[in-house]
PDB file of C-alpha atoms in Angstrom:
ATOM      1  CA  MET A   9       0.847 -37.896   1.781  1.00  0.00           C
ATOM      2  CA  ASN A  10       0.455 -41.450   2.855  1.00  0.00           C
ATOM      3  CA  PHE A  11       0.154 -43.318  -0.411  1.00  0.00           C
ATOM      4  CA  TYR A  12       3.902 -43.958  -0.393  1.00  0.00           C
ATOM      5  CA  ASP A  13       5.992 -46.380   1.673  1.00  0.00           C
ATOM      6  CA  LYS A  14       7.023 -43.464   3.831  1.00  0.00           C
ATOM      7  CA  LYS A  15       4.597 -40.780   5.046  1.00  0.00           C
ATOM      8  CA  TYR A  16       5.331 -37.224   3.916  1.00  0.00           C
ATOM      9  CA  GLU A  17       3.975 -34.020   5.356  1.00  0.00           C
ATOM     10  CA  LEU A  18       3.440 -31.239   2.830  1.00  0.00           C
ATOM     11  CA  SER A  19       3.195 -27.540   3.501  1.00  0.00           C
ATOM     12  CA  LEU A  20       0.987 -26.113   0.729  1.00  0.00           C
ATOM     13  CA  SER A  21      -0.961 -23.071  -0.247  1.00  0.00           C
ATOM     14  CA  LEU A  22      -4.743 -23.381  -0.347  1.00  0.00           C
ATOM     15  CA  ARG A  23      -4.728 -23.456  -4.146  1.00  0.00           C
ATOM     16  CA  GLN A  24      -2.132 -26.233  -4.175  1.00  0.00           C
ATOM     17  CA  LEU A  25      -4.192 -28.188  -1.676  1.00  0.00           C
ATOM     18  CA  MET A  26      -7.269 -27.859  -3.873  1.00  0.00           C
ATOM     19  CA  ILE A  27      -5.289 -29.286  -6.792  1.00  0.00           C
ATOM     20  CA  ILE A  28      -3.794 -32.241  -4.899  1.00  0.00           C
ATOM     21  CA  LEU A  29      -6.915 -33.323  -2.961  1.00  0.00           C
ATOM     22  CA  PRO A  30      -8.721 -34.850  -5.976  1.00  0.00           C
ATOM     23  CA  TYR A  31      -5.863 -37.345  -6.214  1.00  0.00           C
ATOM     24  CA  ASN A  32      -7.380 -39.061  -3.183  1.00  0.00           C
ATOM     25  CA  ARG A  33     -10.155 -40.280  -5.490  1.00  0.00           C
ATOM     26  CA  ALA A  34      -8.248 -41.024  -8.697  1.00  0.00           C
ATOM     27  CA  GLU A  35      -4.688 -41.658  -9.846  1.00  0.00           C
ATOM     28  CA  GLU A  36      -4.632 -39.264 -12.796  1.00  0.00           C
ATOM     29  CA  TYR A  37      -6.281 -36.111 -14.101  1.00  0.00           C
ATOM     30  CA  THR A  38      -6.055 -33.759 -17.035  1.00  0.00           C
ATOM     31  CA  ILE A  39      -5.801 -30.005 -16.658  1.00  0.00           C
ATOM     32  CA  GLU A  40      -9.400 -29.664 -17.852  1.00  0.00           C
ATOM     33  CA  GLU A  41     -10.671 -32.138 -15.257  1.00  0.00           C
ATOM     34  CA  LEU A  42      -8.805 -30.368 -12.440  1.00  0.00           C
ATOM     35  CA  SER A  43     -10.043 -27.033 -13.758  1.00  0.00           C
ATOM     36  CA  ASN A  44     -13.640 -28.278 -13.598  1.00  0.00           C
ATOM     37  CA  ILE A  45     -13.180 -29.693 -10.096  1.00  0.00           C
ATOM     38  CA  THR A  46     -11.499 -26.587  -8.637  1.00  0.00           C
ATOM     39  CA  ASN A  47     -13.113 -23.859 -10.774  1.00  0.00           C
ATOM     40  CA  PHE A  48      -9.626 -22.500 -11.524  1.00  0.00           C
ATOM     41  CA  LYS A  49      -8.650 -21.334 -14.981  1.00  0.00           C
ATOM     42  CA  PRO A  50      -6.715 -23.993 -16.923  1.00  0.00           C
ATOM     43  CA  GLY A  51      -3.663 -21.711 -17.043  1.00  0.00           C
ATOM     44  CA  ASP A  52      -3.708 -21.357 -13.253  1.00  0.00           C
ATOM     45  CA  VAL A  53      -4.065 -25.126 -12.814  1.00  0.00           C
ATOM     46  CA  GLU A  54      -1.043 -25.644 -15.053  1.00  0.00           C
ATOM     47  CA  LYS A  55       1.060 -23.200 -12.988  1.00  0.00           C
ATOM     48  CA  ILE A  56       0.081 -24.924  -9.740  1.00  0.00           C
ATOM     49  CA  LEU A  57       0.750 -28.392 -11.160  1.00  0.00           C
ATOM     50  CA  LYS A  58       4.274 -27.268 -12.098  1.00  0.00           C
ATOM     51  CA  SER A  59       5.275 -27.094  -8.416  1.00  0.00           C
ATOM     52  CA  PHE A  60       4.171 -30.729  -7.916  1.00  0.00           C
ATOM     53  CA  ILE A  61       5.999 -31.797 -11.070  1.00  0.00           C
ATOM     54  CA  ASP A  62       9.173 -29.963  -9.990  1.00  0.00           C
ATOM     55  CA  PHE A  63       9.135 -31.897  -6.695  1.00  0.00           C
ATOM     56  CA  GLU A  64       8.342 -35.084  -8.667  1.00  0.00           C
ATOM     57  CA  ILE A  65       5.210 -35.723  -6.601  1.00  0.00           C
ATOM     58  CA  LEU A  66       3.232 -35.833  -9.839  1.00  0.00           C
ATOM     59  CA  LEU A  67       4.359 -36.976 -13.251  1.00  0.00           C
ATOM     60  CA  GLN A  68       3.244 -35.544 -16.563  1.00  0.00           C
ATOM     61  CA  ASP A  69       2.464 -37.937 -19.388  1.00  0.00           C
ATOM     62  CA  ASN A  70       1.380 -35.760 -22.325  1.00  0.00           C
ATOM     63  CA  ALA A  71      -1.744 -33.969 -21.009  1.00  0.00           C
ATOM     64  CA  ILE A  72      -2.293 -36.370 -18.094  1.00  0.00           C
ATOM     65  CA  PHE A  73      -0.921 -35.701 -14.623  1.00  0.00           C
ATOM     66  CA  LYS A  74      -0.569 -38.755 -12.420  1.00  0.00           C
ATOM     67  CA  ILE A  75       0.818 -39.683  -9.012  1.00  0.00           C
ATOM     68  CA  ASN A  76       4.477 -40.661  -8.948  1.00  0.00           C
ATOM     69  CA  HIS A  77       4.456 -43.886  -6.917  1.00  0.00           C
ATOM     70  CA  ASN A  78       8.261 -43.973  -7.017  1.00  0.00           C
ATOM     71  CA  PHE A  79       8.537 -40.646  -5.186  1.00  0.00           C
ATOM     72  CA  THR A  80      11.182 -40.520  -2.471  1.00  0.00           C
ATOM     73  CA  ASN A  81      12.750 -37.713  -0.521  1.00  0.00           C
ATOM     74  CA  LYS A  82      15.179 -37.576   2.385  1.00  0.00           C
ATOM     75  CA  ARG A  83      12.951 -35.141   4.199  1.00  0.00           C
ATOM     76  CA  VAL A  84       9.640 -36.081   5.728  1.00  0.00           C
ATOM     77  CA  LYS A  85       8.340 -32.500   5.817  1.00  0.00           C
ATOM     78  CA  LEU A  86       8.270 -30.774   2.448  1.00  0.00           C
ATOM     79  CA  LYS A  87       7.382 -27.173   1.743  1.00  0.00           C
ATOM     80  CA  LEU A  88       6.250 -26.512  -1.784  1.00  0.00           C
ATOM     81  CA  PRO A  89       6.724 -22.929  -2.949  1.00  0.00           C
ATOM     82  CA  ALA A  90       3.450 -21.078  -3.292  1.00  0.00           C
ATOM     83  CA  ILE A  91       2.631 -20.005  -6.815  1.00  0.00           C
ATOM     84  CA  ALA A  92       1.549 -16.396  -7.126  1.00  0.00           C
ATOM     85  CA  ILE A  93      -1.421 -16.188  -9.433  1.00  0.00           C
ATOM     86  CA  ALA A  94      -2.295 -12.628 -10.297  1.00  0.00           C
ATOM     87  CA  ASP A  95      -5.943 -11.683 -10.395  1.00  0.00           C
ATOM     88  CA  SER A  96      -7.219 -10.309 -13.650  1.00  0.00           C
ATOM     89  CA  LYS A  97      -7.641  -6.553 -14.041  1.00  0.00           C
ATOM     90  CA  GLU A  98     -11.427  -6.991 -13.989  1.00  0.00           C
ATOM     91  CA  GLU A  99     -11.329  -8.900 -10.690  1.00  0.00           C
ATOM     92  CA  ALA A 100      -8.983  -6.309  -9.192  1.00  0.00           C
ATOM     93  CA  SER A 101     -11.215  -3.409 -10.239  1.00  0.00           C
ATOM     94  CA  GLU A 102     -14.319  -5.216  -8.939  1.00  0.00           C
ATOM     95  CA  ALA A 103     -12.594  -5.818  -5.612  1.00  0.00           C
ATOM     96  CA  LYS A 104     -11.523  -2.178  -5.424  1.00  0.00           C
ATOM     97  CA  LYS A 105     -15.084  -1.004  -6.130  1.00  0.00           C
ATOM     98  CA  ALA A 106     -16.440  -3.344  -3.465  1.00  0.00           C
ATOM     99  CA  VAL A 107     -13.920  -2.023  -0.910  1.00  0.00           C
ATOM    100  CA  GLU A 108     -14.797   1.581  -1.771  1.00  0.00           C
ATOM    101  CA  GLU A 109     -18.511   0.817  -1.422  1.00  0.00           C
ATOM    102  CA  ASP A 110     -17.964  -0.903   1.942  1.00  0.00           C
ATOM    103  CA  ARG A 111     -15.914   2.055   3.143  1.00  0.00           C
ATOM    104  CA  ARG A 112     -18.636   4.464   2.057  1.00  0.00           C
ATOM    105  CA  TYR A 113     -21.234   2.505   4.043  1.00  0.00           C
ATOM    106  CA  PHE A 114     -18.887   2.353   7.030  1.00  0.00           C
ATOM    107  CA  ILE A 115     -18.317   6.120   6.962  1.00  0.00           C
ATOM    108  CA  GLN A 116     -22.060   6.750   6.653  1.00  0.00           C
ATOM    109  CA  ALA A 117     -22.694   4.519   9.651  1.00  0.00           C
ATOM    110  CA  VAL A 118     -20.030   6.347  11.658  1.00  0.00           C
ATOM    111  CA  ILE A 119     -21.545   9.732  10.734  1.00  0.00           C
ATOM    112  CA  VAL A 120     -25.035   8.618  11.766  1.00  0.00           C
ATOM    113  CA  ARG A 121     -23.719   7.140  15.027  1.00  0.00           C
ATOM    114  CA  VAL A 122     -21.799  10.319  15.890  1.00  0.00           C
ATOM    115  CA  MET A 123     -24.692  12.602  14.943  1.00  0.00           C
ATOM    116  CA  LYS A 124     -27.153  10.508  16.930  1.00  0.00           C
ATOM    117  CA  ALA A 125     -24.911  10.800  19.999  1.00  0.00           C
ATOM    118  CA  HIS A 126     -24.297  14.553  19.658  1.00  0.00           C
ATOM    119  CA  GLN A 127     -27.553  15.617  17.932  1.00  0.00           C
ATOM    120  CA  GLN A 128     -25.814  18.723  16.537  1.00  0.00           C
ATOM    121  CA  MET A 129     -22.203  19.252  15.414  1.00  0.00           C
ATOM    122  CA  SER A 130     -20.063  21.556  13.364  1.00  0.00           C
ATOM    123  CA  HIS A 131     -18.689  20.315  10.062  1.00  0.00           C
ATOM    124  CA  LEU A 132     -15.073  20.303  11.268  1.00  0.00           C
ATOM    125  CA  ALA A 133     -15.913  18.481  14.499  1.00  0.00           C
ATOM    126  CA  LEU A 134     -17.891  15.865  12.581  1.00  0.00           C
ATOM    127  CA  VAL A 135     -15.095  15.302  10.049  1.00  0.00           C
ATOM    128  CA  ASP A 136     -12.509  15.034  12.862  1.00  0.00           C
ATOM    129  CA  GLU A 137     -14.664  12.548  14.768  1.00  0.00           C
ATOM    130  CA  VAL A 138     -15.220  10.420  11.634  1.00  0.00           C
ATOM    131  CA  ILE A 139     -11.478  10.377  10.884  1.00  0.00           C
ATOM    132  CA  ARG A 140     -10.634   9.513  14.486  1.00  0.00           C
ATOM    133  CA  THR A 141     -13.265   6.755  14.682  1.00  0.00           C
ATOM    134  CA  SER A 142     -12.408   5.104  11.370  1.00  0.00           C
ATOM    135  CA  SER A 143      -8.614   5.472  11.587  1.00  0.00           C
ATOM    136  CA  SER A 144      -8.302   2.041  13.220  1.00  0.00           C
ATOM    137  CA  ARG A 145      -9.621   0.459   9.994  1.00  0.00           C
ATOM    138  CA  PHE A 146      -8.501   2.870   7.260  1.00  0.00           C
ATOM    139  CA  ASN A 147      -7.774   6.560   6.723  1.00  0.00           C
ATOM    140  CA  PRO A 148     -10.789   8.064   4.969  1.00  0.00           C
ATOM    141  CA  SER A 149     -10.299  10.972   2.607  1.00  0.00           C
ATOM    142  CA  ILE A 150     -12.043  14.242   3.398  1.00  0.00           C
ATOM    143  CA  PRO A 151     -13.769  14.356  -0.039  1.00  0.00           C
ATOM    144  CA  LEU A 152     -15.207  10.887   0.658  1.00  0.00           C
ATOM    145  CA  ILE A 153     -16.476  12.053   4.051  1.00  0.00           C
ATOM    146  CA  LYS A 154     -18.074  15.108   2.419  1.00  0.00           C
ATOM    147  CA  LYS A 155     -19.778  12.880  -0.186  1.00  0.00           C
ATOM    148  CA  CYS A 156     -21.108  10.662   2.597  1.00  0.00           C
ATOM    149  CA  ILE A 157     -22.433  13.689   4.505  1.00  0.00           C
ATOM    150  CA  GLU A 158     -24.173  14.919   1.358  1.00  0.00           C
ATOM    151  CA  GLY A 159     -25.641  11.456   0.781  1.00  0.00           C
ATOM    152  CA  LEU A 160     -26.994  11.363   4.340  1.00  0.00           C
ATOM    153  CA  ILE A 161     -28.512  14.827   3.897  1.00  0.00           C
ATOM    154  CA  GLU A 162     -30.263  13.569   0.743  1.00  0.00           C
ATOM    155  CA  LYS A 163     -31.467  10.466   2.609  1.00  0.00           C
ATOM    156  CA  GLN A 164     -32.690  12.775   5.398  1.00  0.00           C
ATOM    157  CA  PHE A 165     -30.630  11.303   8.220  1.00  0.00           C
ATOM    158  CA  ILE A 166     -29.026  14.656   8.956  1.00  0.00           C
ATOM    159  CA  GLN A 167     -29.762  18.223   7.942  1.00  0.00           C
ATOM    160  CA  ARG A 168     -27.979  21.555   7.754  1.00  0.00           C
ATOM    161  CA  THR A 169     -28.915  24.017  10.448  1.00  0.00           C
ATOM    162  CA  GLU A 170     -29.308  27.744  10.098  1.00  0.00           C
ATOM    163  CA  GLU A 171     -25.920  28.262  11.675  1.00  0.00           C
ATOM    164  CA  LYS A 172     -23.041  28.125   9.231  1.00  0.00           C
ATOM    165  CA  ASP A 173     -21.291  24.733   8.903  1.00  0.00           C
ATOM    166  CA  GLN A 174     -23.579  22.975  11.408  1.00  0.00           C
ATOM    167  CA  TYR A 175     -25.452  19.701  11.036  1.00  0.00           C
ATOM    168  CA  ALA A 176     -28.317  18.294  13.090  1.00  0.00           C
ATOM    169  CA  TYR A 177     -29.477  14.704  13.450  1.00  0.00           C
ATOM    170  CA  ILE A 178     -33.033  14.051  12.267  1.00  0.00           C
ATOM    171  CA  ASN A 179     -34.971  11.758  14.627  1.00  0.00           C
TER     172      ASN A 179
END
């Protein structure tokens, strides 16, 4: 911050930075204005602004938050505590679904890659190879691997052979 007599270096979270940057253009903002600028919910903006008010970097005058030009601190480097803003249940479930979908695609790609290399494999060998290959990223569940194998059979990437528990790659 260099709009004071003394320059201060702030250590902020990304959300805090997004809230403080608009103050380069104007001296004061309301929660609604900052919410529109940052696309944060007004409640989240209010929580983030609290850390600036606690450090007396910003002052609150009713619903207006303005720069405190009388701010002083003995330290030049200031670390503001990051505010934990919990995602809504909807956002968390959407993120979980997206991760599951990405993992399903990853497992399918691993299965196709392994089957293309080996042309024919037993079920157990295929499952072991998929687990071994994907263990660096995550530990896939066996039911998920089975669902992916069934999906690839339906999509005609692999097929069951006449031997029990054997799969063959379809060129």
